[in-house]
């Protein structure tokens, strides 16, 4: 079997392949569009692309995407509401009963 | 007030996931989200002025995107400091991920688990584009290395 010798286009493709998933960025999308034609015709670059996609899937499986239980989520939302309300009352333009109460409570 | 509160509450699951990627403890991650929201609401006046300036310069950015960016940026900044102060045992199934530095974890999470464009990730983490890509590549390499997975030639 003849040894594969990469063309300048192949080398350019390999340089950009690791950031293939950056395609959602408009500037990068244009650059990849120009390489897409080459990738579809070059078997070596296609293989590289496939192994790269597998690698990205492995990486993605290792990144946690933790979700809270409904109870904890409710607690978090409650805390957020409390913090937001407290800041709102402190920054209220005129002293209100709530503000005076907060001052009285030392908060 | 009601609008901003419901906005925070709608965004909180996503913000929590990001915080958990920085600090693998449910309570610490929840606190990180609360602290970022508290910072935003107490600095609201300054923030509104700042966003008005940015929005005048970038027509594309909406207020909601700027709000999200602010929250993600502060979760990252507070989380990075707190990660040095507290010792947390990471969940064993993600031990390889949590062995990475905080910035690498943030880059990996934002790039792979969210729909943020690269421009926004630059802004959230205050990194220049080449530095961001260097972090991304190093983090992926380190993660695959720890897993003993084969790293493709082009990578």
PDB file of C-alpha atoms in Angstrom:
ATOM      1  CA  UNK A   1       0.000   0.000   0.000  1.00  0.00           C
ATOM      2  CA  UNK A   2       1.372   3.415  -0.970  1.00  0.00           C
ATOM      3  CA  UNK A   3       2.379   5.592   1.950  1.00  0.00           C
ATOM      4  CA  UNK A   4       0.037   8.511   2.499  1.00  0.00           C
ATOM      5  CA  UNK A   5       1.744  11.852   2.133  1.00  0.00           C
ATOM      6  CA  UNK A   6      -0.236  14.755   3.530  1.00  0.00           C
ATOM      7  CA  UNK A   7      -0.884  17.711   1.246  1.00  0.00           C
ATOM      8  CA  UNK A   8      -0.627  21.313   2.549  1.00  0.00           C
ATOM      9  CA  UNK A   9      -4.441  21.231   2.772  1.00  0.00           C
ATOM     10  CA  UNK A  10      -4.245  18.119   4.997  1.00  0.00           C
ATOM     11  CA  UNK A  11      -1.767  19.870   7.291  1.00  0.00           C
ATOM     12  CA  UNK A  12      -3.998  22.921   7.508  1.00  0.00           C
ATOM     13  CA  UNK A  13      -6.986  20.699   8.275  1.00  0.00           C
ATOM     14  CA  UNK A  14      -5.101  18.886  11.045  1.00  0.00           C
ATOM     15  CA  UNK A  15      -4.149  22.173  12.619  1.00  0.00           C
ATOM     16  CA  UNK A  16      -7.806  23.191  12.858  1.00  0.00           C
ATOM     17  CA  UNK A  17      -9.432  19.823  13.521  1.00  0.00           C
ATOM     18  CA  UNK A  18      -8.977  19.871  17.312  1.00  0.00           C
ATOM     19  CA  UNK A  19     -11.197  22.944  17.414  1.00  0.00           C
ATOM     20  CA  UNK A  20     -13.805  21.485  15.130  1.00  0.00           C
ATOM     21  CA  UNK A  21     -16.515  21.925  17.745  1.00  0.00           C
ATOM     22  CA  UNK A  22     -15.808  25.676  17.767  1.00  0.00           C
ATOM     23  CA  UNK A  23     -17.808  25.732  14.541  1.00  0.00           C
ATOM     24  CA  UNK A  24     -20.758  27.354  16.295  1.00  0.00           C
ATOM     25  CA  UNK A  25     -18.661  30.519  16.306  1.00  0.00           C
ATOM     26  CA  UNK A  26     -19.446  32.428  13.039  1.00  0.00           C
ATOM     27  CA  UNK A  27     -15.806  33.368  12.321  1.00  0.00           C
ATOM     28  CA  UNK A  28     -14.656  29.784  12.722  1.00  0.00           C
ATOM     29  CA  UNK A  29     -17.614  28.402  10.800  1.00  0.00           C
ATOM     30  CA  UNK A  30     -16.397  30.187   7.677  1.00  0.00           C
ATOM     31  CA  UNK A  31     -12.930  28.748   8.070  1.00  0.00           C
ATOM     32  CA  UNK A  32     -14.309  25.231   8.489  1.00  0.00           C
ATOM     33  CA  UNK A  33     -16.624  25.620   5.515  1.00  0.00           C
ATOM     34  CA  UNK A  34     -13.545  26.135   3.388  1.00  0.00           C
ATOM     35  CA  UNK A  35     -12.025  22.900   4.754  1.00  0.00           C
ATOM     36  CA  UNK A  36     -15.191  20.828   4.471  1.00  0.00           C
ATOM     37  CA  UNK A  37     -14.651  20.246   0.761  1.00  0.00           C
ATOM     38  CA  UNK A  38     -11.197  18.858   1.400  1.00  0.00           C
ATOM     39  CA  UNK A  39     -12.281  16.613   4.287  1.00  0.00           C
ATOM     40  CA  UNK A  40     -14.985  14.912   2.201  1.00  0.00           C
ATOM     41  CA  UNK A  41     -12.477  13.960  -0.508  1.00  0.00           C
ATOM     42  CA  UNK A  42      -9.467  13.000   1.644  1.00  0.00           C
ATOM     43  CA  UNK A  43      -9.745   9.557   3.299  1.00  0.00           C
ATOM     44  CA  UNK A  44      -6.930  10.277   5.766  1.00  0.00           C
ATOM     45  CA  UNK A  45      -8.545  13.492   6.996  1.00  0.00           C
ATOM     46  CA  UNK A  46     -11.883  11.670   7.237  1.00  0.00           C
ATOM     47  CA  UNK A  47     -10.277   9.067   9.525  1.00  0.00           C
ATOM     48  CA  UNK A  48      -8.734  11.829  11.625  1.00  0.00           C
ATOM     49  CA  UNK A  49     -12.111  13.515  11.877  1.00  0.00           C
ATOM     50  CA  UNK A  50     -13.805  10.287  12.984  1.00  0.00           C
ATOM     51  CA  UNK A  51     -11.246   9.558  15.695  1.00  0.00           C
ATOM     52  CA  UNK A  52     -11.466  13.146  16.828  1.00  0.00           C
ATOM     53  CA  UNK A  53     -15.245  12.928  17.149  1.00  0.00           C
ATOM     54  CA  UNK A  54     -14.843   9.786  19.257  1.00  0.00           C
ATOM     55  CA  UNK A  55     -12.322  11.571  21.435  1.00  0.00           C
ATOM     56  CA  UNK A  56     -14.683  14.511  21.947  1.00  0.00           C
ATOM     57  CA  UNK A  57     -17.467  12.126  22.955  1.00  0.00           C
ATOM     58  CA  UNK A  58     -15.128  10.571  25.562  1.00  0.00           C
ATOM     59  CA  UNK A  59     -14.237  14.018  26.914  1.00  0.00           C
ATOM     60  CA  UNK A  60     -17.889  15.069  27.094  1.00  0.00           C
ATOM     61  CA  UNK A  61     -18.796  11.958  29.094  1.00  0.00           C
ATOM     62  CA  UNK A  62     -16.246  12.974  31.705  1.00  0.00           C
ATOM     63  CA  UNK A  63     -17.712  16.418  32.356  1.00  0.00           C
ATOM     64  CA  UNK A  64     -20.331  16.487  35.125  1.00  0.00           C
ATOM     65  CA  UNK A  65     -23.655  18.173  34.463  1.00  0.00           C
ATOM     66  CA  UNK A  66     -25.170  17.994  37.906  1.00  0.00           C
ATOM     67  CA  UNK A  67     -28.838  18.801  38.469  1.00  0.00           C
ATOM     68  CA  UNK A  68     -30.408  19.552  41.836  1.00  0.00           C
ATOM     69  CA  UNK A  69     -33.233  17.508  43.310  1.00  0.00           C
ATOM     70  CA  UNK A  70     -36.611  19.323  43.137  1.00  0.00           C
ATOM     71  CA  UNK A  71     -36.419  19.963  46.882  1.00  0.00           C
ATOM     72  CA  UNK A  72     -32.892  21.462  46.690  1.00  0.00           C
ATOM     73  CA  UNK A  73     -33.885  23.449  43.614  1.00  0.00           C
ATOM     74  CA  UNK A  74     -36.795  24.928  45.541  1.00  0.00           C
ATOM     75  CA  UNK A  75     -34.462  25.823  48.419  1.00  0.00           C
ATOM     76  CA  UNK A  76     -32.022  27.499  46.032  1.00  0.00           C
ATOM     77  CA  UNK A  77     -34.796  29.530  44.411  1.00  0.00           C
ATOM     78  CA  UNK A  78     -36.042  30.528  47.850  1.00  0.00           C
ATOM     79  CA  UNK A  79     -32.550  31.722  48.840  1.00  0.00           C
ATOM     80  CA  UNK A  80     -32.226  33.650  45.581  1.00  0.00           C
ATOM     81  CA  UNK A  81     -35.577  35.325  46.224  1.00  0.00           C
ATOM     82  CA  UNK A  82     -34.484  36.266  49.730  1.00  0.00           C
ATOM     83  CA  UNK A  83     -31.186  37.790  48.556  1.00  0.00           C
ATOM     84  CA  UNK A  84     -32.916  39.703  45.735  1.00  0.00           C
ATOM     85  CA  UNK A  85     -35.672  41.011  47.995  1.00  0.00           C
ATOM     86  CA  UNK A  86     -33.203  42.079  50.660  1.00  0.00           C
ATOM     87  CA  UNK A  87     -31.116  44.039  48.125  1.00  0.00           C
ATOM     88  CA  UNK A  88     -34.275  45.563  46.662  1.00  0.00           C
ATOM     89  CA  UNK A  89     -35.470  46.736  50.063  1.00  0.00           C
ATOM     90  CA  UNK A  90     -32.068  48.128  50.998  1.00  0.00           C
ATOM     91  CA  UNK A  91     -31.933  50.111  47.754  1.00  0.00           C
ATOM     92  CA  UNK A  92     -35.530  51.331  47.935  1.00  0.00           C
ATOM     93  CA  UNK A  93     -35.718  55.097  47.253  1.00  0.00           C
ATOM     94  CA  UNK A  94     -37.797  55.936  50.364  1.00  0.00           C
ATOM     95  CA  UNK A  95     -37.503  54.314  53.769  1.00  0.00           C
ATOM     96  CA  UNK A  96     -40.238  51.759  54.014  1.00  0.00           C
ATOM     97  CA  UNK A  97     -41.454  49.784  56.938  1.00  0.00           C
ATOM     98  CA  UNK A  98     -39.574  46.752  55.584  1.00  0.00           C
ATOM     99  CA  UNK A  99     -36.361  48.727  55.269  1.00  0.00           C
ATOM    100  CA  UNK A 100     -36.670  50.053  58.793  1.00  0.00           C
ATOM    101  CA  UNK A 101     -37.345  46.526  60.002  1.00  0.00           C
ATOM    102  CA  UNK A 102     -34.241  45.263  58.204  1.00  0.00           C
ATOM    103  CA  UNK A 103     -32.166  48.064  59.712  1.00  0.00           C
ATOM    104  CA  UNK A 104     -33.616  47.273  63.087  1.00  0.00           C
ATOM    105  CA  UNK A 105     -32.704  43.608  62.597  1.00  0.00           C
ATOM    106  CA  UNK A 106     -29.153  44.687  61.724  1.00  0.00           C
ATOM    107  CA  UNK A 107     -29.147  43.459  58.093  1.00  0.00           C
TER     108      UNK A 107
ATOM    109  CA  UNK B   1     -38.187  43.182  40.408  1.00  0.00           C
ATOM    110  CA  UNK B   2     -40.565  40.274  39.686  1.00  0.00           C
ATOM    111  CA  UNK B   3     -39.070  39.848  36.212  1.00  0.00           C
ATOM    112  CA  UNK B   4     -35.495  39.757  37.406  1.00  0.00           C
ATOM    113  CA  UNK B   5     -36.379  37.357  40.202  1.00  0.00           C
ATOM    114  CA  UNK B   6     -38.108  34.894  37.865  1.00  0.00           C
ATOM    115  CA  UNK B   7     -35.169  35.247  35.482  1.00  0.00           C
ATOM    116  CA  UNK B   8     -32.703  34.283  38.243  1.00  0.00           C
ATOM    117  CA  UNK B   9     -34.873  31.360  39.243  1.00  0.00           C
ATOM    118  CA  UNK B  10     -35.164  30.112  35.660  1.00  0.00           C
ATOM    119  CA  UNK B  11     -31.405  30.338  35.151  1.00  0.00           C
ATOM    120  CA  UNK B  12     -30.488  28.799  38.499  1.00  0.00           C
ATOM    121  CA  UNK B  13     -30.320  25.121  37.326  1.00  0.00           C
ATOM    122  CA  UNK B  14     -27.756  26.017  34.623  1.00  0.00           C
ATOM    123  CA  UNK B  15     -25.816  28.262  36.959  1.00  0.00           C
ATOM    124  CA  UNK B  16     -25.776  25.507  39.558  1.00  0.00           C
ATOM    125  CA  UNK B  17     -24.360  22.979  37.051  1.00  0.00           C
ATOM    126  CA  UNK B  18     -21.534  25.375  36.257  1.00  0.00           C
ATOM    127  CA  UNK B  19     -20.873  26.058  39.942  1.00  0.00           C
ATOM    128  CA  UNK B  20     -20.797  22.299  40.606  1.00  0.00           C
ATOM    129  CA  UNK B  21     -18.158  21.861  37.898  1.00  0.00           C
ATOM    130  CA  UNK B  22     -15.992  24.252  39.913  1.00  0.00           C
ATOM    131  CA  UNK B  23     -16.846  23.017  43.417  1.00  0.00           C
ATOM    132  CA  UNK B  24     -18.144  19.422  43.572  1.00  0.00           C
ATOM    133  CA  UNK B  25     -20.297  19.912  46.643  1.00  0.00           C
ATOM    134  CA  UNK B  26     -24.024  20.620  46.429  1.00  0.00           C
ATOM    135  CA  UNK B  27     -24.104  23.160  49.277  1.00  0.00           C
ATOM    136  CA  UNK B  28     -20.943  24.965  48.169  1.00  0.00           C
ATOM    137  CA  UNK B  29     -22.174  25.139  44.581  1.00  0.00           C
ATOM    138  CA  UNK B  30     -25.563  26.467  45.699  1.00  0.00           C
ATOM    139  CA  UNK B  31     -23.799  29.093  47.803  1.00  0.00           C
ATOM    140  CA  UNK B  32     -21.713  30.100  44.792  1.00  0.00           C
ATOM    141  CA  UNK B  33     -24.883  30.794  42.779  1.00  0.00           C
ATOM    142  CA  UNK B  34     -26.421  32.745  45.666  1.00  0.00           C
ATOM    143  CA  UNK B  35     -23.235  34.823  46.085  1.00  0.00           C
ATOM    144  CA  UNK B  36     -23.123  35.704  42.382  1.00  0.00           C
ATOM    145  CA  UNK B  37     -26.783  36.780  42.435  1.00  0.00           C
ATOM    146  CA  UNK B  38     -26.216  38.760  45.662  1.00  0.00           C
ATOM    147  CA  UNK B  39     -23.278  40.545  44.062  1.00  0.00           C
ATOM    148  CA  UNK B  40     -25.354  41.433  41.028  1.00  0.00           C
ATOM    149  CA  UNK B  41     -28.332  42.769  42.949  1.00  0.00           C
ATOM    150  CA  UNK B  42     -26.229  44.814  45.363  1.00  0.00           C
ATOM    151  CA  UNK B  43     -24.172  46.309  42.527  1.00  0.00           C
ATOM    152  CA  UNK B  44     -27.224  46.717  40.314  1.00  0.00           C
ATOM    153  CA  UNK B  45     -26.932  50.472  39.730  1.00  0.00           C
ATOM    154  CA  UNK B  46     -23.319  50.227  38.614  1.00  0.00           C
ATOM    155  CA  UNK B  47     -24.161  47.189  36.542  1.00  0.00           C
ATOM    156  CA  UNK B  48     -27.047  48.880  34.716  1.00  0.00           C
ATOM    157  CA  UNK B  49     -24.767  51.789  33.746  1.00  0.00           C
ATOM    158  CA  UNK B  50     -22.053  49.411  32.592  1.00  0.00           C
ATOM    159  CA  UNK B  51     -24.453  47.357  30.456  1.00  0.00           C
ATOM    160  CA  UNK B  52     -25.913  50.475  28.885  1.00  0.00           C
ATOM    161  CA  UNK B  53     -22.405  51.420  27.714  1.00  0.00           C
ATOM    162  CA  UNK B  54     -21.673  47.919  26.417  1.00  0.00           C
ATOM    163  CA  UNK B  55     -25.054  47.675  24.692  1.00  0.00           C
ATOM    164  CA  UNK B  56     -24.430  50.957  22.930  1.00  0.00           C
ATOM    165  CA  UNK B  57     -21.168  49.532  21.594  1.00  0.00           C
ATOM    166  CA  UNK B  58     -22.436  46.028  20.736  1.00  0.00           C
ATOM    167  CA  UNK B  59     -25.893  46.039  19.282  1.00  0.00           C
ATOM    168  CA  UNK B  60     -26.079  42.257  19.177  1.00  0.00           C
ATOM    169  CA  UNK B  61     -25.715  41.677  22.895  1.00  0.00           C
ATOM    170  CA  UNK B  62     -29.050  41.643  24.651  1.00  0.00           C
ATOM    171  CA  UNK B  63     -29.491  42.522  28.279  1.00  0.00           C
ATOM    172  CA  UNK B  64     -30.303  38.913  29.144  1.00  0.00           C
ATOM    173  CA  UNK B  65     -27.016  37.698  27.619  1.00  0.00           C
ATOM    174  CA  UNK B  66     -25.102  40.338  29.535  1.00  0.00           C
ATOM    175  CA  UNK B  67     -26.888  39.363  32.725  1.00  0.00           C
ATOM    176  CA  UNK B  68     -25.993  35.715  32.185  1.00  0.00           C
ATOM    177  CA  UNK B  69     -22.395  36.556  31.365  1.00  0.00           C
ATOM    178  CA  UNK B  70     -22.143  38.595  34.567  1.00  0.00           C
ATOM    179  CA  UNK B  71     -23.451  35.708  36.652  1.00  0.00           C
ATOM    180  CA  UNK B  72     -21.229  33.084  35.004  1.00  0.00           C
ATOM    181  CA  UNK B  73     -18.183  35.369  35.310  1.00  0.00           C
ATOM    182  CA  UNK B  74     -18.748  35.944  39.013  1.00  0.00           C
ATOM    183  CA  UNK B  75     -19.458  32.290  39.712  1.00  0.00           C
ATOM    184  CA  UNK B  76     -16.113  31.562  38.066  1.00  0.00           C
ATOM    185  CA  UNK B  77     -14.244  34.298  39.958  1.00  0.00           C
ATOM    186  CA  UNK B  78     -15.662  33.404  43.369  1.00  0.00           C
ATOM    187  CA  UNK B  79     -15.425  29.655  42.652  1.00  0.00           C
ATOM    188  CA  UNK B  80     -11.767  29.905  41.639  1.00  0.00           C
ATOM    189  CA  UNK B  81     -10.873  31.559  44.946  1.00  0.00           C
ATOM    190  CA  UNK B  82     -13.050  29.266  47.012  1.00  0.00           C
ATOM    191  CA  UNK B  83     -11.673  26.126  45.367  1.00  0.00           C
ATOM    192  CA  UNK B  84      -8.267  27.014  46.871  1.00  0.00           C
ATOM    193  CA  UNK B  85      -9.762  27.505  50.322  1.00  0.00           C
ATOM    194  CA  UNK B  86     -11.925  24.404  50.701  1.00  0.00           C
ATOM    195  CA  UNK B  87     -10.923  20.785  50.332  1.00  0.00           C
ATOM    196  CA  UNK B  88     -13.722  18.754  48.751  1.00  0.00           C
ATOM    197  CA  UNK B  89     -13.557  15.088  47.825  1.00  0.00           C
ATOM    198  CA  UNK B  90     -14.845  14.866  44.242  1.00  0.00           C
ATOM    199  CA  UNK B  91     -17.317  12.187  43.147  1.00  0.00           C
ATOM    200  CA  UNK B  92     -15.221   9.145  42.066  1.00  0.00           C
ATOM    201  CA  UNK B  93     -16.833   8.919  38.610  1.00  0.00           C
ATOM    202  CA  UNK B  94     -15.532  12.417  37.798  1.00  0.00           C
ATOM    203  CA  UNK B  95     -12.197  12.181  39.629  1.00  0.00           C
ATOM    204  CA  UNK B  96     -10.228  12.785  36.391  1.00  0.00           C
ATOM    205  CA  UNK B  97     -12.215  15.937  35.658  1.00  0.00           C
ATOM    206  CA  UNK B  98     -11.784  17.354  39.161  1.00  0.00           C
ATOM    207  CA  UNK B  99      -8.042  16.651  39.078  1.00  0.00           C
ATOM    208  CA  UNK B 100      -7.758  19.417  36.450  1.00  0.00           C
ATOM    209  CA  UNK B 101      -7.126  23.063  37.441  1.00  0.00           C
ATOM    210  CA  UNK B 102     -10.249  25.206  38.003  1.00  0.00           C
ATOM    211  CA  UNK B 103      -9.765  27.289  34.840  1.00  0.00           C
ATOM    212  CA  UNK B 104      -9.455  24.157  32.704  1.00  0.00           C
ATOM    213  CA  UNK B 105     -12.621  22.746  34.261  1.00  0.00           C
ATOM    214  CA  UNK B 106     -14.451  26.000  33.555  1.00  0.00           C
ATOM    215  CA  UNK B 107     -13.266  26.051  29.925  1.00  0.00           C
ATOM    216  CA  UNK B 108     -14.273  22.415  29.384  1.00  0.00           C
ATOM    217  CA  UNK B 109     -17.672  22.873  30.987  1.00  0.00           C
ATOM    218  CA  UNK B 110     -18.567  26.087  29.175  1.00  0.00           C
ATOM    219  CA  UNK B 111     -17.397  24.742  25.843  1.00  0.00           C
ATOM    220  CA  UNK B 112     -18.890  21.254  26.024  1.00  0.00           C
ATOM    221  CA  UNK B 113     -21.939  21.556  28.265  1.00  0.00           C
ATOM    222  CA  UNK B 114     -23.339  24.963  27.334  1.00  0.00           C
ATOM    223  CA  UNK B 115     -24.225  26.748  24.116  1.00  0.00           C
ATOM    224  CA  UNK B 116     -22.070  29.794  24.830  1.00  0.00           C
ATOM    225  CA  UNK B 117     -20.221  30.995  21.703  1.00  0.00           C
ATOM    226  CA  UNK B 118     -16.431  31.211  21.952  1.00  0.00           C
ATOM    227  CA  UNK B 119     -16.596  35.032  22.122  1.00  0.00           C
ATOM    228  CA  UNK B 120     -18.698  34.879  25.268  1.00  0.00           C
ATOM    229  CA  UNK B 121     -16.509  32.215  26.883  1.00  0.00           C
ATOM    230  CA  UNK B 122     -13.507  34.526  26.319  1.00  0.00           C
ATOM    231  CA  UNK B 123     -15.410  37.251  28.094  1.00  0.00           C
ATOM    232  CA  UNK B 124     -16.694  35.124  30.993  1.00  0.00           C
ATOM    233  CA  UNK B 125     -13.249  33.767  31.801  1.00  0.00           C
ATOM    234  CA  UNK B 126     -11.387  36.980  30.822  1.00  0.00           C
ATOM    235  CA  UNK B 127      -9.033  35.020  28.574  1.00  0.00           C
ATOM    236  CA  UNK B 128      -7.567  35.925  25.214  1.00  0.00           C
ATOM    237  CA  UNK B 129      -8.666  33.630  22.367  1.00  0.00           C
ATOM    238  CA  UNK B 130      -5.288  31.818  21.934  1.00  0.00           C
ATOM    239  CA  UNK B 131      -5.031  31.300  25.696  1.00  0.00           C
ATOM    240  CA  UNK B 132      -8.575  29.921  25.777  1.00  0.00           C
ATOM    241  CA  UNK B 133      -7.797  27.407  23.014  1.00  0.00           C
ATOM    242  CA  UNK B 134      -4.544  26.455  24.720  1.00  0.00           C
ATOM    243  CA  UNK B 135      -6.502  25.767  27.934  1.00  0.00           C
ATOM    244  CA  UNK B 136      -9.090  23.774  26.004  1.00  0.00           C
ATOM    245  CA  UNK B 137      -6.527  21.612  24.254  1.00  0.00           C
ATOM    246  CA  UNK B 138      -4.417  21.047  27.384  1.00  0.00           C
ATOM    247  CA  UNK B 139      -7.509  20.196  29.435  1.00  0.00           C
ATOM    248  CA  UNK B 140      -8.720  17.643  26.870  1.00  0.00           C
ATOM    249  CA  UNK B 141      -5.240  16.117  26.654  1.00  0.00           C
ATOM    250  CA  UNK B 142      -4.902  15.927  30.424  1.00  0.00           C
ATOM    251  CA  UNK B 143      -8.373  14.390  30.778  1.00  0.00           C
ATOM    252  CA  UNK B 144      -7.732  11.741  28.118  1.00  0.00           C
ATOM    253  CA  UNK B 145      -4.310  11.077  29.587  1.00  0.00           C
ATOM    254  CA  UNK B 146      -5.778  10.459  33.035  1.00  0.00           C
ATOM    255  CA  UNK B 147      -8.332   8.093  31.503  1.00  0.00           C
ATOM    256  CA  UNK B 148      -5.603   6.280  29.586  1.00  0.00           C
ATOM    257  CA  UNK B 149      -7.521   6.905  26.340  1.00  0.00           C
ATOM    258  CA  UNK B 150      -5.799   7.023  22.962  1.00  0.00           C
ATOM    259  CA  UNK B 151      -5.167  10.562  21.782  1.00  0.00           C
ATOM    260  CA  UNK B 152      -5.706  10.974  17.998  1.00  0.00           C
ATOM    261  CA  UNK B 153      -2.670  11.927  15.919  1.00  0.00           C
ATOM    262  CA  UNK B 154      -4.220  15.199  14.754  1.00  0.00           C
ATOM    263  CA  UNK B 155      -4.835  16.190  18.329  1.00  0.00           C
TER     264      UNK B 155
END
